[in-house]
Short mmCIF file of C-alpha atoms in Angstrom, two decimals:
data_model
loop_
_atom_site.label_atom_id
_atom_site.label_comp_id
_atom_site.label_asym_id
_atom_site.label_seq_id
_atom_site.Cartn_x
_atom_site.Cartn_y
_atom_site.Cartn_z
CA UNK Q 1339 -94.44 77.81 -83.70
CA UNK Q 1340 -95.69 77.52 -80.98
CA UNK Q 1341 -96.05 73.80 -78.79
CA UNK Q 1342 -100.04 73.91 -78.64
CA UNK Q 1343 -100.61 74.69 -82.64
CA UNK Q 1344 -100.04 72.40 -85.79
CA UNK Q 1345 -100.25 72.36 -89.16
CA UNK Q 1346 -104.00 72.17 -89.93
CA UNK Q 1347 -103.65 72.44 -94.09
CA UNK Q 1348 -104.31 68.47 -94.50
CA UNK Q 1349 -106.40 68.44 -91.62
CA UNK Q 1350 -108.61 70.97 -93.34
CA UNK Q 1351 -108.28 69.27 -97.06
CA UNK Q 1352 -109.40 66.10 -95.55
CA UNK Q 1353 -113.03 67.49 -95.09
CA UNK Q 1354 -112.89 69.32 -98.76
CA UNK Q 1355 -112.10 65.49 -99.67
CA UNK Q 1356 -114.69 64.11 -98.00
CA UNK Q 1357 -117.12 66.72 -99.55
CA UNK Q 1358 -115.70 65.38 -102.51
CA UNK Q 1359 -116.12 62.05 -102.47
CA UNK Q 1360 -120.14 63.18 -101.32
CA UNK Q 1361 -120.23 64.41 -104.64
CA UNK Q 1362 -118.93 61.28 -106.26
CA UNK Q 1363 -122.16 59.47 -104.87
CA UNK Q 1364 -124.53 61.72 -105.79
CA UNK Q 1365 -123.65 63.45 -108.67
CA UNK Q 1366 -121.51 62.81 -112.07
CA UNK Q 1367 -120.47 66.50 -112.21
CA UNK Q 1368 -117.19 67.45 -113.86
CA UNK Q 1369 -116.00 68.20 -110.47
CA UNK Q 1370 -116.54 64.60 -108.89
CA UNK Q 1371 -115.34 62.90 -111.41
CA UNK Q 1372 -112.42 64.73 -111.92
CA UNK Q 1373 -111.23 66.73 -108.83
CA UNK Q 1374 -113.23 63.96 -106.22
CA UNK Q 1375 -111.35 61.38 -107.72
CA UNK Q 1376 -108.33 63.13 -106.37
CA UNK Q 1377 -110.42 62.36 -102.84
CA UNK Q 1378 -109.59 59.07 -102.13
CA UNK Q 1379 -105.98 58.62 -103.47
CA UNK Q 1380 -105.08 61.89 -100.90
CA UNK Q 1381 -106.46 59.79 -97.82
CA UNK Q 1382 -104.34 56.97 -98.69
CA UNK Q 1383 -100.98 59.33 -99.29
CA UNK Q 1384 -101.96 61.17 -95.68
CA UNK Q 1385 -101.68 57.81 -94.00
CA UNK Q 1386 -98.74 56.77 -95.71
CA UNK Q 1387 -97.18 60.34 -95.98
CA UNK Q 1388 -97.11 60.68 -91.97
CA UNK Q 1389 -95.97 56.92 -91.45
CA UNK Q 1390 -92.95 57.68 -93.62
CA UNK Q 1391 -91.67 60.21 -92.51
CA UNK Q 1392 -90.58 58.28 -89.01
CA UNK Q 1393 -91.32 54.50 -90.15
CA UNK Q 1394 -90.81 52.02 -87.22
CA UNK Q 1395 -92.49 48.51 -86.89
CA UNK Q 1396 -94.68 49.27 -84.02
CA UNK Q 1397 -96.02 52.39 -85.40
CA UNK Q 1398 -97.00 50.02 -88.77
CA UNK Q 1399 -98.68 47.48 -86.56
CA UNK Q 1400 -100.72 50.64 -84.91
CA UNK Q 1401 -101.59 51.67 -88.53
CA UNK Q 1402 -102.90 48.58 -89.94
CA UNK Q 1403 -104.81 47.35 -87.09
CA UNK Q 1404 -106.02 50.84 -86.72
CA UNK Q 1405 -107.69 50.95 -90.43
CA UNK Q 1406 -108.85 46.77 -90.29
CA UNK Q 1407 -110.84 47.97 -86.83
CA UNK Q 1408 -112.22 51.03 -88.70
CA UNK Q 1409 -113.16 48.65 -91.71
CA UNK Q 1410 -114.31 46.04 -89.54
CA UNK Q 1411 -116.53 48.40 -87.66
CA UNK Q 1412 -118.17 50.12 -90.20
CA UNK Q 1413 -118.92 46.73 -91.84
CA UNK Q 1414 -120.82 45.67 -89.17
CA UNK Q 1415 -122.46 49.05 -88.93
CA UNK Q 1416 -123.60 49.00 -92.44
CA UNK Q 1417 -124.93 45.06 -92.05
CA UNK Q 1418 -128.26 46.72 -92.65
CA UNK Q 1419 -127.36 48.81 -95.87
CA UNK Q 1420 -126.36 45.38 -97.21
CA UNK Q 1421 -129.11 43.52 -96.58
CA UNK Q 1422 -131.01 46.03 -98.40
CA UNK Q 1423 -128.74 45.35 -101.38
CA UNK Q 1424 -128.85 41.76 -101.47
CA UNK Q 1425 -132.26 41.62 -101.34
CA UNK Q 1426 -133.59 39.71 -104.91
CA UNK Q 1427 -130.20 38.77 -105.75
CA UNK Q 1428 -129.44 35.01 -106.34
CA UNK Q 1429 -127.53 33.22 -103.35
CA UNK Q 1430 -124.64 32.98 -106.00
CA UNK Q 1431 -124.75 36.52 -107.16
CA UNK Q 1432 -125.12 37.28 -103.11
CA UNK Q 1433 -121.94 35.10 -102.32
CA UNK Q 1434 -120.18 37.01 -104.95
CA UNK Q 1435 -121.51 40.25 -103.58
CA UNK Q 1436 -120.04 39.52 -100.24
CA UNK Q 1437 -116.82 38.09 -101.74
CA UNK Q 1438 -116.33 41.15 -103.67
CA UNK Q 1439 -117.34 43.33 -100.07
CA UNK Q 1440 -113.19 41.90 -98.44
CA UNK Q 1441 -111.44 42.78 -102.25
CA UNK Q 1442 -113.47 46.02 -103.50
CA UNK Q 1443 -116.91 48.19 -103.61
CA UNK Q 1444 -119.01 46.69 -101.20
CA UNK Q 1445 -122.73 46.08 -100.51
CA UNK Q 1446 -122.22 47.04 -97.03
CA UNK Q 1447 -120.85 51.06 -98.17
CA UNK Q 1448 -119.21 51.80 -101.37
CA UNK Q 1449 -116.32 53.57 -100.04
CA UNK Q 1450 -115.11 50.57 -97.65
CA UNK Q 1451 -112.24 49.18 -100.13
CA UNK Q 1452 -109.44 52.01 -99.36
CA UNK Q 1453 -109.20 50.94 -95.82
CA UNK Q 1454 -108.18 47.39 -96.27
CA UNK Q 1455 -106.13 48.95 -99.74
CA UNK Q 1456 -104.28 51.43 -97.51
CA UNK Q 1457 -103.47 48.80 -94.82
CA UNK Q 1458 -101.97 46.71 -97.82
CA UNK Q 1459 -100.62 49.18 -99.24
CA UNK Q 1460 -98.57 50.25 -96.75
CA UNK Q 1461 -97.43 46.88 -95.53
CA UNK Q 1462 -96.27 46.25 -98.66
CA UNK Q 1463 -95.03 49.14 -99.57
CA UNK Q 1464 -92.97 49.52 -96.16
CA UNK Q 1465 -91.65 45.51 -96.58
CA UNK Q 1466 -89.80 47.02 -99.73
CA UNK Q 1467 -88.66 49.81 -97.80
CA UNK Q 1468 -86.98 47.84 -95.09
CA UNK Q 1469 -85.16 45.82 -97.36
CA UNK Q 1470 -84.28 48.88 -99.44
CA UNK Q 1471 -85.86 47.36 -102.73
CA UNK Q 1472 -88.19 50.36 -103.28
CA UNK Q 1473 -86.89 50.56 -107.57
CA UNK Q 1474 -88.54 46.63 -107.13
CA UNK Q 1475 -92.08 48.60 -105.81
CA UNK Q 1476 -92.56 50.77 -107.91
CA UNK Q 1477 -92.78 47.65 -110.68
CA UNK Q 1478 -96.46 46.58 -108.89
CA UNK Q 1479 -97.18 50.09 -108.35
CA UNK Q 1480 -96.71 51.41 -112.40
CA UNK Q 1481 -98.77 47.66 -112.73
CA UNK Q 1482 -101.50 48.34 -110.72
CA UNK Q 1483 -101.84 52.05 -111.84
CA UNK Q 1484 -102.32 50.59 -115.66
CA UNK Q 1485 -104.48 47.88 -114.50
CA UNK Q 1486 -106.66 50.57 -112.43
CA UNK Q 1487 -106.80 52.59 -115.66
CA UNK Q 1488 -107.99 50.25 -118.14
CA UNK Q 1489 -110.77 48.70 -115.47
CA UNK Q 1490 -112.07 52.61 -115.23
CA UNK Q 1491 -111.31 55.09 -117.46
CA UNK Q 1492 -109.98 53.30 -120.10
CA UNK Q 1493 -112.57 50.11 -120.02
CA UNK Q 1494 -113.40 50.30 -123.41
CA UNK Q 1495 -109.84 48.73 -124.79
CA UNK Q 1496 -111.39 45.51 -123.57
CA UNK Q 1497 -108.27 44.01 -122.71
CA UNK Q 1498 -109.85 40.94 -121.32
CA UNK Q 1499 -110.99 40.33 -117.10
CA UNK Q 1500 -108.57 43.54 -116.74
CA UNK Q 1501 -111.60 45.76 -118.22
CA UNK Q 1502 -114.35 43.38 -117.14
CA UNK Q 1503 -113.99 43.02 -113.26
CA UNK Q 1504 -113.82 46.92 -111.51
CA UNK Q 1505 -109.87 46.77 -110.10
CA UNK Q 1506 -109.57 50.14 -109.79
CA UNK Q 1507 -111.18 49.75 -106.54
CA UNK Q 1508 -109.77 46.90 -104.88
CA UNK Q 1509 -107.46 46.79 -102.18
CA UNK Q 1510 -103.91 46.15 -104.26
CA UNK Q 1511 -104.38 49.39 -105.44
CA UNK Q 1512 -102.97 51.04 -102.09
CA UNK Q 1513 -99.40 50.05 -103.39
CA UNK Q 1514 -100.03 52.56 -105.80
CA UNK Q 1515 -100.88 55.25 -103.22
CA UNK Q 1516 -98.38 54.13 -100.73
CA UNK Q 1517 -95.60 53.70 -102.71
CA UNK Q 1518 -96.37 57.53 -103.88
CA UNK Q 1519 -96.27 58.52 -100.14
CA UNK Q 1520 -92.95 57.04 -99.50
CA UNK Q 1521 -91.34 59.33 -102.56
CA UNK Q 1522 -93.34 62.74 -101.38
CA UNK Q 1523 -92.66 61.95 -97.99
CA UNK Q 1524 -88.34 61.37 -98.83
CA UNK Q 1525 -88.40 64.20 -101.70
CA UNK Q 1526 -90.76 67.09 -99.68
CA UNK Q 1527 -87.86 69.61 -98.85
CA UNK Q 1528 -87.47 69.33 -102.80
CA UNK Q 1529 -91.32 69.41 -103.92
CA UNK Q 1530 -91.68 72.11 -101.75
CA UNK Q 1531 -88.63 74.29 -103.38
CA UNK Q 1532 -89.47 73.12 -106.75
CA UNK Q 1533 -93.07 73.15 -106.80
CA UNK Q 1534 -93.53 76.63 -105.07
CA UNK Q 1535 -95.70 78.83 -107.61
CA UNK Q 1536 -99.10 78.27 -106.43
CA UNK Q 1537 -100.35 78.03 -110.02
CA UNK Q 1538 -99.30 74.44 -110.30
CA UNK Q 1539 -102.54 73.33 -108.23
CA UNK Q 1540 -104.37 74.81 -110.72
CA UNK Q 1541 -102.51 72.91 -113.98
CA UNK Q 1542 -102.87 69.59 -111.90
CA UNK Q 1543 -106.40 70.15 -111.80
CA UNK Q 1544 -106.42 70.71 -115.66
CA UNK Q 1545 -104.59 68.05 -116.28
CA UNK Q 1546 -106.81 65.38 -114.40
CA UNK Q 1547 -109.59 67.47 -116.62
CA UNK Q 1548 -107.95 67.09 -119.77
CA UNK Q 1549 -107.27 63.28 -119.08
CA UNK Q 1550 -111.61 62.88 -118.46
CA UNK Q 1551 -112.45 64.79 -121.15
CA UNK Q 1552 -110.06 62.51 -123.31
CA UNK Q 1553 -110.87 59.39 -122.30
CA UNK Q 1554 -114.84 59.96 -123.07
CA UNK Q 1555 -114.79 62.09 -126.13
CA UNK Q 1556 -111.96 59.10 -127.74
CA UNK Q 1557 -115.01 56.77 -126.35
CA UNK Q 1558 -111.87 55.19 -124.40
CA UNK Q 1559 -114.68 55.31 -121.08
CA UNK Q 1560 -117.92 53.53 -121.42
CA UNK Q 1561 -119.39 55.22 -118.66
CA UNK Q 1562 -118.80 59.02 -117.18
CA UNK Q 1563 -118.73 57.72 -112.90
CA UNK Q 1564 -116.90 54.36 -114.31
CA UNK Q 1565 -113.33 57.02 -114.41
CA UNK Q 1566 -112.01 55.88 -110.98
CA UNK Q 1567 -108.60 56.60 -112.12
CA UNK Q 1568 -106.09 58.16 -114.69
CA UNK Q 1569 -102.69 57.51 -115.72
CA UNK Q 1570 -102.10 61.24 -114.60
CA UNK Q 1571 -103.42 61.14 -111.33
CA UNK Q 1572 -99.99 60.37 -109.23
CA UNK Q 1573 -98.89 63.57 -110.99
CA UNK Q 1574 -101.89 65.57 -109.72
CA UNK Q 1575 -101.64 64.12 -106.33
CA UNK Q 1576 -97.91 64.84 -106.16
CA UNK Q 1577 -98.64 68.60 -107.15
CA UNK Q 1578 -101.15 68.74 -104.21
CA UNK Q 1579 -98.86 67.73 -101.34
CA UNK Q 1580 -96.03 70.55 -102.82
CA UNK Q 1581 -99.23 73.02 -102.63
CA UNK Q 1582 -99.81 71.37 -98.78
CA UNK Q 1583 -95.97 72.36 -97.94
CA UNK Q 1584 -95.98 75.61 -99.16
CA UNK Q 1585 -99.50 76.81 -97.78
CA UNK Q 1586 -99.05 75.81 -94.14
CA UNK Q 1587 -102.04 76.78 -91.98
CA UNK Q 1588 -101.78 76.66 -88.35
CA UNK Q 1589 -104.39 75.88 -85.63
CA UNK Q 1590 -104.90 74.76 -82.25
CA UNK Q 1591 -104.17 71.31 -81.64
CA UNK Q 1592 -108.05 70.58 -80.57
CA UNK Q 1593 -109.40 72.27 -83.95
CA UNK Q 1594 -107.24 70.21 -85.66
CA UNK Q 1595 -108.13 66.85 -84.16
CA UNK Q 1596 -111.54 68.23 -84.48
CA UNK Q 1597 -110.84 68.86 -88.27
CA UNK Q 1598 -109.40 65.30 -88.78
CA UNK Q 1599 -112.50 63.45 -86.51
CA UNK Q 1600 -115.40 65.26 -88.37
CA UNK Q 1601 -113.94 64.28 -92.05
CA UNK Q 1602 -113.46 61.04 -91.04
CA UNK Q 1603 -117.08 61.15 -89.73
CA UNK Q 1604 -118.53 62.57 -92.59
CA UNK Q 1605 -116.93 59.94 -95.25
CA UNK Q 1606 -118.55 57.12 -92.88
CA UNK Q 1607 -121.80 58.37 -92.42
CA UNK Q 1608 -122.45 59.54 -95.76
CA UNK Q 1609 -123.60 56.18 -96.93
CA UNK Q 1610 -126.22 55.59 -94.71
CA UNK Q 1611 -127.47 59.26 -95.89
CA UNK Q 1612 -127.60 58.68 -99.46
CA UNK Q 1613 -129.61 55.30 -98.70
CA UNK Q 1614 -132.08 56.98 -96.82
CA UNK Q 1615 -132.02 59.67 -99.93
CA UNK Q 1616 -132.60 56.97 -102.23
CA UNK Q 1617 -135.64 55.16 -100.59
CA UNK Q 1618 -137.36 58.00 -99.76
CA UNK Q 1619 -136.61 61.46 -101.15
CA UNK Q 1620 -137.47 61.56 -104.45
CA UNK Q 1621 -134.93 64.08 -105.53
CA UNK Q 1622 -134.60 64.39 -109.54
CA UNK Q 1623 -131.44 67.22 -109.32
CA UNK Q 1624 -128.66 65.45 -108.53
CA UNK Q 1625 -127.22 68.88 -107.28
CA UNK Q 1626 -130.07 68.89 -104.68
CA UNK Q 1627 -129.42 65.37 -103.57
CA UNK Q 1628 -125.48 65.93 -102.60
CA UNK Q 1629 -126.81 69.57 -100.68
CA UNK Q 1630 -129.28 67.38 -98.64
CA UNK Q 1631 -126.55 64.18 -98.15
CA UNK Q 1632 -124.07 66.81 -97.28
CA UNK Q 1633 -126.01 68.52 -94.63
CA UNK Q 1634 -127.45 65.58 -93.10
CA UNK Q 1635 -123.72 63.51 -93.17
CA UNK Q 1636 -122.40 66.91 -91.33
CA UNK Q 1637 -125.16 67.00 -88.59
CA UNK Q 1638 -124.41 63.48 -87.90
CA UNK Q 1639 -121.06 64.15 -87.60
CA UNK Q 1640 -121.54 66.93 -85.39
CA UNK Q 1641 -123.45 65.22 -82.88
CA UNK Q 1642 -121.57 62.11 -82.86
CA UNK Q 1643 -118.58 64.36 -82.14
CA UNK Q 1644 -120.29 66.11 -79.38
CA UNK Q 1645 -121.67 62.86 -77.89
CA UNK Q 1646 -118.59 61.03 -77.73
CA UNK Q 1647 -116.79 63.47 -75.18
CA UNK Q 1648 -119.16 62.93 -72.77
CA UNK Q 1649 -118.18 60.70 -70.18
CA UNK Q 1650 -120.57 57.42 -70.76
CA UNK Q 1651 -120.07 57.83 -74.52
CA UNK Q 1652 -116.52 57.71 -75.02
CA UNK Q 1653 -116.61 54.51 -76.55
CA UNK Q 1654 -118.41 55.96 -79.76
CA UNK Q 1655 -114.81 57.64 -80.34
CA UNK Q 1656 -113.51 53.66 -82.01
CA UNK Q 1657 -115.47 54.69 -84.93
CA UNK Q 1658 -113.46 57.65 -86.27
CA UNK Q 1659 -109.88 57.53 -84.37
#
């Protein structure tokens, strides 16, 4: 292939993903809660999937303070969302709130938690590595993925503050997803031989299915949007980077940078969309509301793209790379 063209598959899948997770805001359609919950674990694996396949300490370092900036950034950019949202509450219920902002779901933008959760994630994840523990990892990781399940999907076993408190999105919960992209990232050349037949997208989205429809009609979820997670969505994921390796797609370099940029774009700016959607567009199809928050988000995008390659603007380019 040639030197100017790359592998634009994930590239691509990143801005179905961020459609996705669109969805999850605005809608509680089968497909957002089952196939958009596949959204966020996939940006997590990306990171962690292209770290390991060349780990080095310096490139970590560039990682992590790479996704704390992004964090930090948007945080500050989205002071105004949470003022909105503190507004009436108690100054203990408002300490809490901005507590909960550094560990979880935050009043500043809802999707905030997998940045600091992938920069954990991989840290940790990558300390095992090093010191060639990684059967010790996966111990937090199969944790963390039952702990994530019975705080979302599986809250009504009440098993205590693990049900109560919402730790399925906090940032532990990038071990889960990092530790994942370690083993797809050593084991590809085999996913890829063994996971060839296209189908086997199609039973990992059936099986994330199956596990929703489980969990409410066994009254195991109190809430449909509350299913952040299920005990078979590693497999899923998994089955969705073999699909990536055998479905290669290739593009200019620029497109795919391009690609990359506007998803990343489109997750941040979504939130300030669906606030504005909120306050004043009185929209009673929830169908209707993710159209307009989708359009709007990808306009934004658009023109933040286009005005941060011109010359005096360049500095607007810290808040997607």
């Amino acid at each position: 292939m040639e030197n100017n063209k790359r592998d634009a598959t994930i590239d691509i899948l990143r801005i179905v993903a961020s459609i996705l997770v669109i969805s999850i805001h605005t809608t509680s359609s089968m497909i957002a809660m089952t196939i958009g919950r596949w959204a966020v674990p996939f940006f997590m694996v990306v990171t962690g999937y292209f770290y390991f396949n060349n780990p080095n300490h310096d490139k970590l370092i560039k990682i992590v303070k790479n996704l704390l900036s992004l964090w930090l950034i948007w945080m500050i950019i989205y002071i105004p969302n949470a003022i909105i949202h503190i507004q009436g509450m108690s100054i203990s219920k408002a300490i809490h709130a901005l507590i909960w902002a550094i560990i979880g779901d935050s009043i500043f933008f809802d999707g905030s938690w997998y940045l600091p959760a992938a920069a954990f994630g991989i840290w940790v994840t990558d300390y095992f590595r090093k010191h060639h523990k990684m059967a010790l990892c996966n111990i937090p990781a199969l944790v963390l993925l039952f702990v994530g399940c019975v705080a979302s999907s599986y809250d009504n076993l009440n098993l205590g503050i693990l049900s109560k408190m919402h730790w399925a999105t906090t940032f532990p919960m990038g071990v889960i997803w990092m530790t994942l992209a370690f083993y797809i990232s050593k084991y590809q050349k085999q996913l890829k031989t063994k996971l060839k037949w296209s189908g086997w997208i199609i039973l990992a989205m059936l099986l994330t299915i199956f596990e929703h429809v489980f969990t409410l009609k066994l009254g195991f979820c109190s809430l449909v949007n509350r299913s952040d997670m299920y005990f078979t969505l590693p497999i899923s994921i998994v089955i969705l980077f073999a699909f990536i390796f055998n479905h290669p797609h290739y593009q200019s370099k620029e497109k795919t940078l391009w690609f990359r940029n506007f998803a990343t774009l489109l997750f941040f700016t979504q939130f300030y969309v669906i606030t504005f959607v909120k306050a004043f567009v009185h929209v009673k199809l929830s169908i209707l509301k993710f159209i307009i928050v989708l359009v709007v988000s990808s306009i934004i995008s658009v023109i933040i793209l286009w005005i941060s390659n011109k010359k005096h603007f360049s500095i607007l380019k810290k808040i997607y790379e």
